[in-house]
Coordinates of C-alpha atoms and ligand atoms in Angstrom, one line a residue:
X847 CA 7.9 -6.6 1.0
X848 CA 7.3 -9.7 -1.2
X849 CA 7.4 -7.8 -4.2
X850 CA 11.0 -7.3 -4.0
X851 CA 12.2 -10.7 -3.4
X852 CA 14.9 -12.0 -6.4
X853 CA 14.8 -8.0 -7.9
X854 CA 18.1 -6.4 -8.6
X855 CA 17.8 -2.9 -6.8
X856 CA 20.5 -0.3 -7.7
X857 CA 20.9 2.6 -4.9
X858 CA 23.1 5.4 -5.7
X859 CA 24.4 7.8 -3.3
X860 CA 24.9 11.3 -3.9
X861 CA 27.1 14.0 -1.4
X862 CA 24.4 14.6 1.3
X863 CA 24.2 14.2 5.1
X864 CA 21.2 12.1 4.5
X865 CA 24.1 9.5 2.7
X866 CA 24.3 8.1 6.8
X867 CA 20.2 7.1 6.3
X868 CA 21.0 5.7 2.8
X869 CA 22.8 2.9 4.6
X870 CA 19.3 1.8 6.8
X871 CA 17.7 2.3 3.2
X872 CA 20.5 -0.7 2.3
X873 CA 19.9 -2.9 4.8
X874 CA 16.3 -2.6 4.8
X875 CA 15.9 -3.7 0.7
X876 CA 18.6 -6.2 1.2
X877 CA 16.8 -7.9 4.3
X878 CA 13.3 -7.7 1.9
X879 CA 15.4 -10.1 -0.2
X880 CA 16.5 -7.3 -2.8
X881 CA 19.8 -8.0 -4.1
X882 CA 21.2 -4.4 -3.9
X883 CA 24.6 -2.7 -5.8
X884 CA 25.6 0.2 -4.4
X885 CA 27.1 3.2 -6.7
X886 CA 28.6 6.1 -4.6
X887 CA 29.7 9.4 -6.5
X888 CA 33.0 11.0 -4.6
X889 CA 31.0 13.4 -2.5
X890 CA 28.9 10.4 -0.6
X891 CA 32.2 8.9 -0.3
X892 CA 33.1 12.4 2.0
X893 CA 29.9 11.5 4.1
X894 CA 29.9 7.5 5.0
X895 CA 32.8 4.9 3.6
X896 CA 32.2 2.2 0.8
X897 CA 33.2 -0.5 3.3
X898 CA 30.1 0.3 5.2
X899 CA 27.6 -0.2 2.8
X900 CA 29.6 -2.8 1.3
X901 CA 29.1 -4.7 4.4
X902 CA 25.5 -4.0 4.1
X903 CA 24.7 -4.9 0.7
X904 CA 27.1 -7.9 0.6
X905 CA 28.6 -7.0 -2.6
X906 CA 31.8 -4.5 -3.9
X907 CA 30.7 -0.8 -4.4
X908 CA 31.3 0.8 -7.4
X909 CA 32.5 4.2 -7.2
X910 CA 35.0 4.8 -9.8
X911 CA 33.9 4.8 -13.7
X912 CA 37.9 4.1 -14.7
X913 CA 38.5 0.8 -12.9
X914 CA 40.6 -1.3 -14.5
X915 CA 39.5 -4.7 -12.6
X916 CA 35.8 -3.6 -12.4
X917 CA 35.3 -1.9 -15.7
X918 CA 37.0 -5.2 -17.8
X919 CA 33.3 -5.9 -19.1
X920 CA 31.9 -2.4 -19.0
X921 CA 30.6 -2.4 -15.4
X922 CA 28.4 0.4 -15.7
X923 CA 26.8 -0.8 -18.7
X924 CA 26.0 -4.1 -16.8
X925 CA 25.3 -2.8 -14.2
X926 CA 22.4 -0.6 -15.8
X927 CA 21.1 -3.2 -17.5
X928 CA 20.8 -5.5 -14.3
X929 CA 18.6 -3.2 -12.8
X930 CA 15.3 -3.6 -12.1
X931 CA 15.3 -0.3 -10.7
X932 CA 17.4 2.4 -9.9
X933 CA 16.8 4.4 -6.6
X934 CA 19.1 8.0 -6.0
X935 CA 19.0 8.3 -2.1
X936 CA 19.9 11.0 -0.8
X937 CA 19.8 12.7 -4.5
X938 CA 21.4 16.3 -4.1
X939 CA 20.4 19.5 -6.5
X940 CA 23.7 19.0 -8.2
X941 CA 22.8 14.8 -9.2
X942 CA 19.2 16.1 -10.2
X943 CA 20.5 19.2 -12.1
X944 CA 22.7 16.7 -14.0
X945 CA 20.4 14.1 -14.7
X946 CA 17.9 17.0 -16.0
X947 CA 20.6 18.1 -18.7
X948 CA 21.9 14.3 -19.5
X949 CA 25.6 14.6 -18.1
X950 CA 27.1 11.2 -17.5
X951 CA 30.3 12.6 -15.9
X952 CA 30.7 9.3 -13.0
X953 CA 29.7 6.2 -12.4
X954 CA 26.4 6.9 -11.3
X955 CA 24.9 9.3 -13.7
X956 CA 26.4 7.4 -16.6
X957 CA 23.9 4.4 -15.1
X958 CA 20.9 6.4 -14.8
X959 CA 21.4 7.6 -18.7
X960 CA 21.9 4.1 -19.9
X961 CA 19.6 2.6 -17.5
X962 CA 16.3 1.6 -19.5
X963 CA 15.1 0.4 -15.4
X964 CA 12.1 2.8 -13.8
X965 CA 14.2 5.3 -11.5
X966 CA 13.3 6.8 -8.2
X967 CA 14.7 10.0 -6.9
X968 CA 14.5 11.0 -3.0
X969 CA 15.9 14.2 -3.2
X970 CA 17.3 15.4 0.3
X971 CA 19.5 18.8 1.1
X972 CA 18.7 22.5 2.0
X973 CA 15.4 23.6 2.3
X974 CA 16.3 26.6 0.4
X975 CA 18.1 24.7 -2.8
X976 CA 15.5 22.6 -2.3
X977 CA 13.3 25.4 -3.1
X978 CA 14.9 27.2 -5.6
X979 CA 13.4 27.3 -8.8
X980 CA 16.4 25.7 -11.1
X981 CA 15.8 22.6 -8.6
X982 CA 12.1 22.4 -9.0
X983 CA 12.6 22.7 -12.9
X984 CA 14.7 20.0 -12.9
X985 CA 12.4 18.0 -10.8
X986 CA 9.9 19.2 -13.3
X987 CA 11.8 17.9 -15.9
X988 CA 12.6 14.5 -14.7
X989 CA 8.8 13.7 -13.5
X990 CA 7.6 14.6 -16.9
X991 CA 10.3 11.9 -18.0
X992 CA 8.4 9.1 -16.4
X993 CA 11.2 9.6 -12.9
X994 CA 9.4 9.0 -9.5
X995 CA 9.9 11.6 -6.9
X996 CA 10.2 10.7 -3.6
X997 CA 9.3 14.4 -1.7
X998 CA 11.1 15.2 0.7
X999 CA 9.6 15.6 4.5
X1000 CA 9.9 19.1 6.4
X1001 CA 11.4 20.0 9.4
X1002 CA 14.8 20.8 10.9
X1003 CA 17.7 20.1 8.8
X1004 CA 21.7 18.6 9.5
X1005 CA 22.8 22.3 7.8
X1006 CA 20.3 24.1 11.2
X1007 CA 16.9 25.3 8.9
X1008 CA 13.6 24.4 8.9
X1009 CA 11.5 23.2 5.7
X1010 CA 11.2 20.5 3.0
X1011 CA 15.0 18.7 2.4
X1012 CA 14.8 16.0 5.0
X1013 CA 15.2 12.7 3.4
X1014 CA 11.4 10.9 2.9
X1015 CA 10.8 8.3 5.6
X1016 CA 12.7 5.2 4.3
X1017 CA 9.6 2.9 4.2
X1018 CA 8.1 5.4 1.8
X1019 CA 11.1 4.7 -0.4
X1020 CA 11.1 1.1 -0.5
X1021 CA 7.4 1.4 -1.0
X1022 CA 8.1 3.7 -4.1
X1023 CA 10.4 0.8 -5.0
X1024 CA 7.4 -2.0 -4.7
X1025 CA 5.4 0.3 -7.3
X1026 CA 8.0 0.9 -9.6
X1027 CA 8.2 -3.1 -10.0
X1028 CA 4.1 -3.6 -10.1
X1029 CA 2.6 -3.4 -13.4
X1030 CA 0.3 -0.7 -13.5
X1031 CA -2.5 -2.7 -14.3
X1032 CA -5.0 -0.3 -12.4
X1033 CA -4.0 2.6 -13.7
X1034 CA -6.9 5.4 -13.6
X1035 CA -9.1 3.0 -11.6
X1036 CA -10.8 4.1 -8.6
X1037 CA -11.6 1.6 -5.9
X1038 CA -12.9 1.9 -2.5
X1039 CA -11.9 -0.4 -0.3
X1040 CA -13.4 -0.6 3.6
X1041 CA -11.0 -2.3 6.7
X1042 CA -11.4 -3.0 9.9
X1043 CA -14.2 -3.4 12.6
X1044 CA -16.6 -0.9 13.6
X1045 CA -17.5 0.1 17.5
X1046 CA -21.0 0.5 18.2
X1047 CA -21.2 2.2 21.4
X1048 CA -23.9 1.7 24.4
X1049 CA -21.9 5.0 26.3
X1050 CA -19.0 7.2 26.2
X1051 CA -16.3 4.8 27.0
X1052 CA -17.8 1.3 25.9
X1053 CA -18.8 -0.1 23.0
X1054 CA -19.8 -3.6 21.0
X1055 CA -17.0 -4.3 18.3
X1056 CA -15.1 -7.6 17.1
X1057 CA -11.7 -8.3 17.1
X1058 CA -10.9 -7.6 13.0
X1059 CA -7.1 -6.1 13.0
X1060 CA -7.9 -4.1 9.5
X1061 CA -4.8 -6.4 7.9
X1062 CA -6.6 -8.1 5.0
X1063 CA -8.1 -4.4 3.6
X1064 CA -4.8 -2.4 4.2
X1065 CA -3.6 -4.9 2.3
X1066 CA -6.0 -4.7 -0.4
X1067 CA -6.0 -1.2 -0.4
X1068 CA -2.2 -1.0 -0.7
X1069 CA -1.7 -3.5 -3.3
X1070 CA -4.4 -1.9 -5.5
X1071 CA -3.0 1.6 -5.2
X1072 CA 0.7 0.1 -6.0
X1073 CA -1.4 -1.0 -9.4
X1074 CA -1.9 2.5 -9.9
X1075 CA -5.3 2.8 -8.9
X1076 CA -6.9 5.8 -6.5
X1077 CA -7.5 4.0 -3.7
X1078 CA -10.1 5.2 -0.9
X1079 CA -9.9 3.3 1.9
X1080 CA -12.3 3.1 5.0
X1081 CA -11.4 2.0 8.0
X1082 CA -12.6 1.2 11.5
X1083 CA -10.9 2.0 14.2
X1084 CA -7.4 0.0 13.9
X1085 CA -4.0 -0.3 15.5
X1086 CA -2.4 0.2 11.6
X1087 CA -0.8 3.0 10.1
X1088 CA -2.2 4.5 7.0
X1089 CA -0.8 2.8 4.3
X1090 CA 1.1 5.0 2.4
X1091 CA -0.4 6.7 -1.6
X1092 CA -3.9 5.6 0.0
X1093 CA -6.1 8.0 0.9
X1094 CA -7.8 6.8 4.4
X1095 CA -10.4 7.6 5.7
X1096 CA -11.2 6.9 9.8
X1097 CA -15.0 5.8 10.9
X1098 CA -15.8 4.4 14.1
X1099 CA -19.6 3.2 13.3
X1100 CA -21.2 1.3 10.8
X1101 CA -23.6 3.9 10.3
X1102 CA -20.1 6.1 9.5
X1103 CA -19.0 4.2 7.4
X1104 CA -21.7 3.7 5.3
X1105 CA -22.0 6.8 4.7
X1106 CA -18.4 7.6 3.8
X1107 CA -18.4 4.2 1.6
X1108 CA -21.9 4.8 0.0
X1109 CA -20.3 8.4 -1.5
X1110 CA -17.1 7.3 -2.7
X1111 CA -18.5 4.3 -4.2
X1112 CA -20.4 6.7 -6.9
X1113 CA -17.3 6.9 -9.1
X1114 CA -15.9 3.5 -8.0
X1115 CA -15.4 0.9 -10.4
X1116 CA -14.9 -1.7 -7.5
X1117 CA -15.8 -1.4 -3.8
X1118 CA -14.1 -4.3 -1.9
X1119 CA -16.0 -4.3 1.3
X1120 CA -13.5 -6.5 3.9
X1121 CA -14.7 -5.0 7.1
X1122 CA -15.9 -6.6 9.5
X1123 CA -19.1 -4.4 10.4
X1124 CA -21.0 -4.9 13.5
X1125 CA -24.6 -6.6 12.4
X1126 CA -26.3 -4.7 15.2
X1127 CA -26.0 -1.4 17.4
X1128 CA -27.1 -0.5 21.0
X1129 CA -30.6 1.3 20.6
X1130 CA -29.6 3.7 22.6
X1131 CA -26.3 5.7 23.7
X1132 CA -25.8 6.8 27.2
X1133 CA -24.8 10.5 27.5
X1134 CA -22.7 9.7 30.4
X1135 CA -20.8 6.3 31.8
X1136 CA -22.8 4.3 32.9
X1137 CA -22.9 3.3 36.8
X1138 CA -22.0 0.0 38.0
X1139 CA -25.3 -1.1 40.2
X1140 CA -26.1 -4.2 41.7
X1141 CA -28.6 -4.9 39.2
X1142 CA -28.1 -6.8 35.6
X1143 CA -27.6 -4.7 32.6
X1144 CA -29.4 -5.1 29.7
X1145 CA -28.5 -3.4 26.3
X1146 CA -31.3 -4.2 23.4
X1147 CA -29.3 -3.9 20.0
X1148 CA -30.9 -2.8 16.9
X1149 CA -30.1 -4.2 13.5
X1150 CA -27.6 -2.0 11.5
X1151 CA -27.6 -1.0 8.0
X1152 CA -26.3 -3.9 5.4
X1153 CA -23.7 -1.2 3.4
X1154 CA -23.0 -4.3 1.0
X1155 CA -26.6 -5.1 0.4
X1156 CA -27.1 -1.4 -0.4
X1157 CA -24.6 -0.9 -2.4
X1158 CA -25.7 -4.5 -4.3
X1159 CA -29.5 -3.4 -4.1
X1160 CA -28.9 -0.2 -6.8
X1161 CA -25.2 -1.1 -8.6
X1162 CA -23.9 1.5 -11.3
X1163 CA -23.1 -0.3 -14.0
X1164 CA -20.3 -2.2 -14.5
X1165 CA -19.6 -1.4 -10.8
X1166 CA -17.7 -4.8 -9.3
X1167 CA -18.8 -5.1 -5.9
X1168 CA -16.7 -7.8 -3.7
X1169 CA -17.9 -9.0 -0.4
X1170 CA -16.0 -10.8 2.2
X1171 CA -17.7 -13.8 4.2
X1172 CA -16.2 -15.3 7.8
X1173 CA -17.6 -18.0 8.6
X1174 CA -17.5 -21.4 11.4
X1175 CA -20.1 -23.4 9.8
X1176 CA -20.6 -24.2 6.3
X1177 CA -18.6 -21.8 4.6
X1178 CA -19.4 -22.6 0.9
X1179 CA -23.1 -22.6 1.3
X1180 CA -23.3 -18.8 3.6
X1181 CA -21.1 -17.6 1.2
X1182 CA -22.9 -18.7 -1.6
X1183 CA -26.3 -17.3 -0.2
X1184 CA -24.3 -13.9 0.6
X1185 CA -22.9 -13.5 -2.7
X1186 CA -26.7 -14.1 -4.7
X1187 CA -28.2 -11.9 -1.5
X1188 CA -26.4 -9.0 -1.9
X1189 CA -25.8 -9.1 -5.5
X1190 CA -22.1 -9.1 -5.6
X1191 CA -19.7 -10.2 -8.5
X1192 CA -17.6 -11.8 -6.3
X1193 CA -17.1 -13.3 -2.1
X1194 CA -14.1 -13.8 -0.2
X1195 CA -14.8 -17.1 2.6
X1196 CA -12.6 -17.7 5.1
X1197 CA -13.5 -20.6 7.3
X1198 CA -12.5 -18.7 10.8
X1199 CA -11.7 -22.0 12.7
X1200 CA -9.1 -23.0 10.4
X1201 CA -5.6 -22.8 11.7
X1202 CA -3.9 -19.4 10.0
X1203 CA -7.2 -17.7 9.1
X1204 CA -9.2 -14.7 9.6
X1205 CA -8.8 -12.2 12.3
X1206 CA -5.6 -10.3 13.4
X1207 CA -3.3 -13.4 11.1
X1208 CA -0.8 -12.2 9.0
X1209 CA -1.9 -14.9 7.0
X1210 CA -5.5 -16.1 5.1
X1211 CA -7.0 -19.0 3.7
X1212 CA -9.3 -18.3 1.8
X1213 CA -12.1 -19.4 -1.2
X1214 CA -13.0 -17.1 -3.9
X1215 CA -16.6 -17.6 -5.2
X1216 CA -18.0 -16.0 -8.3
X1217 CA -21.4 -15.6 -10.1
X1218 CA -21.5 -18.3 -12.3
X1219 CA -20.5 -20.7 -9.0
X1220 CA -16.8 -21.1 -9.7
X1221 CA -14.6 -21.7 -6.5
X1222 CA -10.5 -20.7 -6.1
X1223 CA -9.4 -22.5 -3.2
X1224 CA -6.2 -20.4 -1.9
X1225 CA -3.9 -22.1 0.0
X1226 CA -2.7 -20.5 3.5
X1227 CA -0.8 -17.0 2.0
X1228 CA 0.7 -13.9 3.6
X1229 CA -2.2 -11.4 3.5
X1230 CA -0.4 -9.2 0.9
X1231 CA -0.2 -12.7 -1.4
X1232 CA -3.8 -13.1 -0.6
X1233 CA -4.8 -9.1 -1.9
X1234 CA -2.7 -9.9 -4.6
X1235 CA -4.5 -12.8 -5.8
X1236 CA -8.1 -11.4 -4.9
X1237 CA -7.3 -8.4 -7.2
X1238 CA -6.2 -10.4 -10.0
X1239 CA -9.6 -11.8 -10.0
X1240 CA -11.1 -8.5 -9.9
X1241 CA -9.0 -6.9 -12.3
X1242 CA -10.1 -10.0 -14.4
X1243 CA -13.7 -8.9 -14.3
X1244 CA -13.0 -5.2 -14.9
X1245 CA -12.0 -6.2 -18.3
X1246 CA -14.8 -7.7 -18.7
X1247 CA -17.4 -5.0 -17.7
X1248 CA -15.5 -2.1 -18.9
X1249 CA -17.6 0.2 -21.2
X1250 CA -17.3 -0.9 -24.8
X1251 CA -16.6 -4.4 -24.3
X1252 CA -19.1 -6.5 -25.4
X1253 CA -18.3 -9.4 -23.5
X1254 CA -21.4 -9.0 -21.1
Ligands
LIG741 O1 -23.8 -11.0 6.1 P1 -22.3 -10.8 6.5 O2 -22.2 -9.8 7.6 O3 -21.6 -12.1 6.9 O4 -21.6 -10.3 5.2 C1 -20.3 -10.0 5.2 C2 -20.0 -9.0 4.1 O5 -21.0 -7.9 4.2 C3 -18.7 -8.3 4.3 O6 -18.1 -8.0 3.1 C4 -19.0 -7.1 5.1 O7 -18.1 -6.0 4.9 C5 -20.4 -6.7 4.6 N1 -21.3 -6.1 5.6 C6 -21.8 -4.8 5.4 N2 -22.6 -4.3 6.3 C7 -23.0 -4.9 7.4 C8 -22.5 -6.2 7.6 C9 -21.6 -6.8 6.7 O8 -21.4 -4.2 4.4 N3 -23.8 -4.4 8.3

């Protein structure tokens, strides 16, 4: 979680039995190199003691609005100001009911009302409080006030029901804690975004494929939802979870997944194709397994469709169409062939025998080539730095081709 490196993360813990998960929530933004301040009202206190998330956070808890040595330079003041963001985990009916109406009556709802930080509630308790109508007004209330809500998850609760009041699944919070610190830069953009490698198979339990993890599209997907964007994403079959605000969709086939990325791409403003689709297919597709004889096999593949080339071949306008290029021979001048070929706006190379590049890395090293023949060299990044970077450029053109401008 680069994106929270250096930021000043206040976590306030309200009375609930989730307050015992608030301390893995602690540990988890602190280890992503979060600073974090802790602010417990009395009732957490009741459920899980300062010292331990203290211990956790590396720095004194604040818990009582009236301390003389704490409050010598009006603590909570400065301490609302610090924040980059303030996250309420667990946050109880009773903290949301008072944040709806504007009481500052401790130490922690006197931050969130001078607070001028983005703030993220994960509200956790009784299914049934959870449901009752005073509690969703509230909630009501403080999403139309620009507060993220972090939904609860259902299931069976501490207090012995079943329903919505489980805490959310703390790498969904600390998510929600990436995108309240990204610039919403991408805001009502939609962008489709295709991972991953496809199998072509020859019977019912074999297949042609490559070994492309899906990392450098999650990636890409995720960052560009955390921009704000609607992000579709479609993948291949891949090991990774679906990254969470995306919606994903699962192919197996290049033939699949054009035609899941040829629809969404009608109201796309950018389709990032990073997949790694399988050139050709097996003509044919055994109905059963087929039997080992003591003869050679031999499978004749057919070419498969080109999705990028397609898409390239009739582009909406003002559609930005991105293609990625792997390469182990002369990278600039494929690339440079594939980018005029299939019409794109821009092409991702990656030289695959270079140390740190391409396939199931964490890392990529990459070159960014545009129309009018401009190369970014990127050095060897993390594969979320690289998405970053490769958005930026796309972003970059969107202002340029968005309707009205008269800059192309
Ligand atoms: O021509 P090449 O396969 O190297 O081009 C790579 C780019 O084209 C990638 O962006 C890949 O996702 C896309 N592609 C495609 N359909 C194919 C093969 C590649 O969209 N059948």
């Amino acid at each position: 979680m680069e994106r929270l490196r250096g930021k000043t993360l206040l976590v306030g813990l309200t009375g609930g039995i989730a307050a015992y998960k608030a301390a893995e929530l602690v540990r988890l933004l602190t280890k992503s190199g979060a600073g974090v301040q802790v602010v417990m009202t009395r009732a957490a206190q009741q459920f899980i003691t300062p010292l331990t998330l203290q211990a956790l956070s590396g720095r004194p808890v604040l818990t009582d609005l009236f301390d003389l040595g704490l409050e010598s330079e009006i603590g909570h003041i400065q301490a609302a100001r610090s924040a980059d963001a303030v996250i309420v985990a667990p946050a109880t009916a009773n903290v949301l009911a008072k944040m709806a109406a504007g009481i500052a009556d401790d130490y922690l709802t006197t931050v969130l009302l001078a607070t001028e930080a983005p703030v993220i509630v994960c509200p956790a308790m009784n299914a049934k409080m959870y449901a009752h109508a005073a509690t969703q007004d509230n909630l009501s209330v403080l999403r139309r006030r620009g507060v993220m809500v972090v939904e609860p998850e259902a299931g069976s609760l501490a207090c012995g029901e079943e329903g919505p009041g489980r805490l959310a699944d703390l790498s969904l919070i600390v998510e929600a804690a990436c995108r309240a610190l990204t610039p919403q830069t991408l805001s009502g953009a939609r962008i489709v975004v295709s991972a991953g490698p496809t199998w072509e198979p020859f019977d019912p339990v074999r297949f042609i494929t490559n070994p492309s993890s899906g990392k450098m599209g999650f990636a890409l997907a995720l960052e560009a939802s955390r921009r704000g964007a609607h992000v579709d994403l479609v993948t291949g079959p891949t090991a990774l979870a679906h990254p969470p605000f995306v919606a994903t969709h699962r192919v197996t086939t290049a033939r699949d997944m054009e035609q899941a990325v040829k629809a969404l791409a009608r109201d796309a403003q950018a389709v990032i194709m990073a997949a790694a689709v399988s050139d050709y297919r097996p003509e044919d597709t055994a109905p059963q397994k087929i039997k080992k004889s003591d003869d050679d096999l031999v499978i004749r593949l057919v070419r498969n469709p080109d999705i990028l080339a397609g898409l390239g071949a009739d582009k909406q306008p003002g559609q930005i169409l991105v293609g990625f290029a792997a390469e182990t021979e002369q990278l600039l001048e494929n690339a440079t062939e594939k980018l005029r070929k299939k019409n794109l706006d821009l092409i991702v190379a990656n030289d695959l025998t270079q140390p740190g590049a391409g396939f199931r890395c964490d890392t990529n090293v990459v070159k960014i080539l545009d129309r009018s023949g401009g190369v970014e060299a990127l050095p060897c990044l993390s594969k979320e730095e690289t998405a970053r970077r490769i958005l930026d450029r796309i972003e970059a053109l969107m202002r340029i081709t968005k309707p009205g401008s008269d800059s192309r």
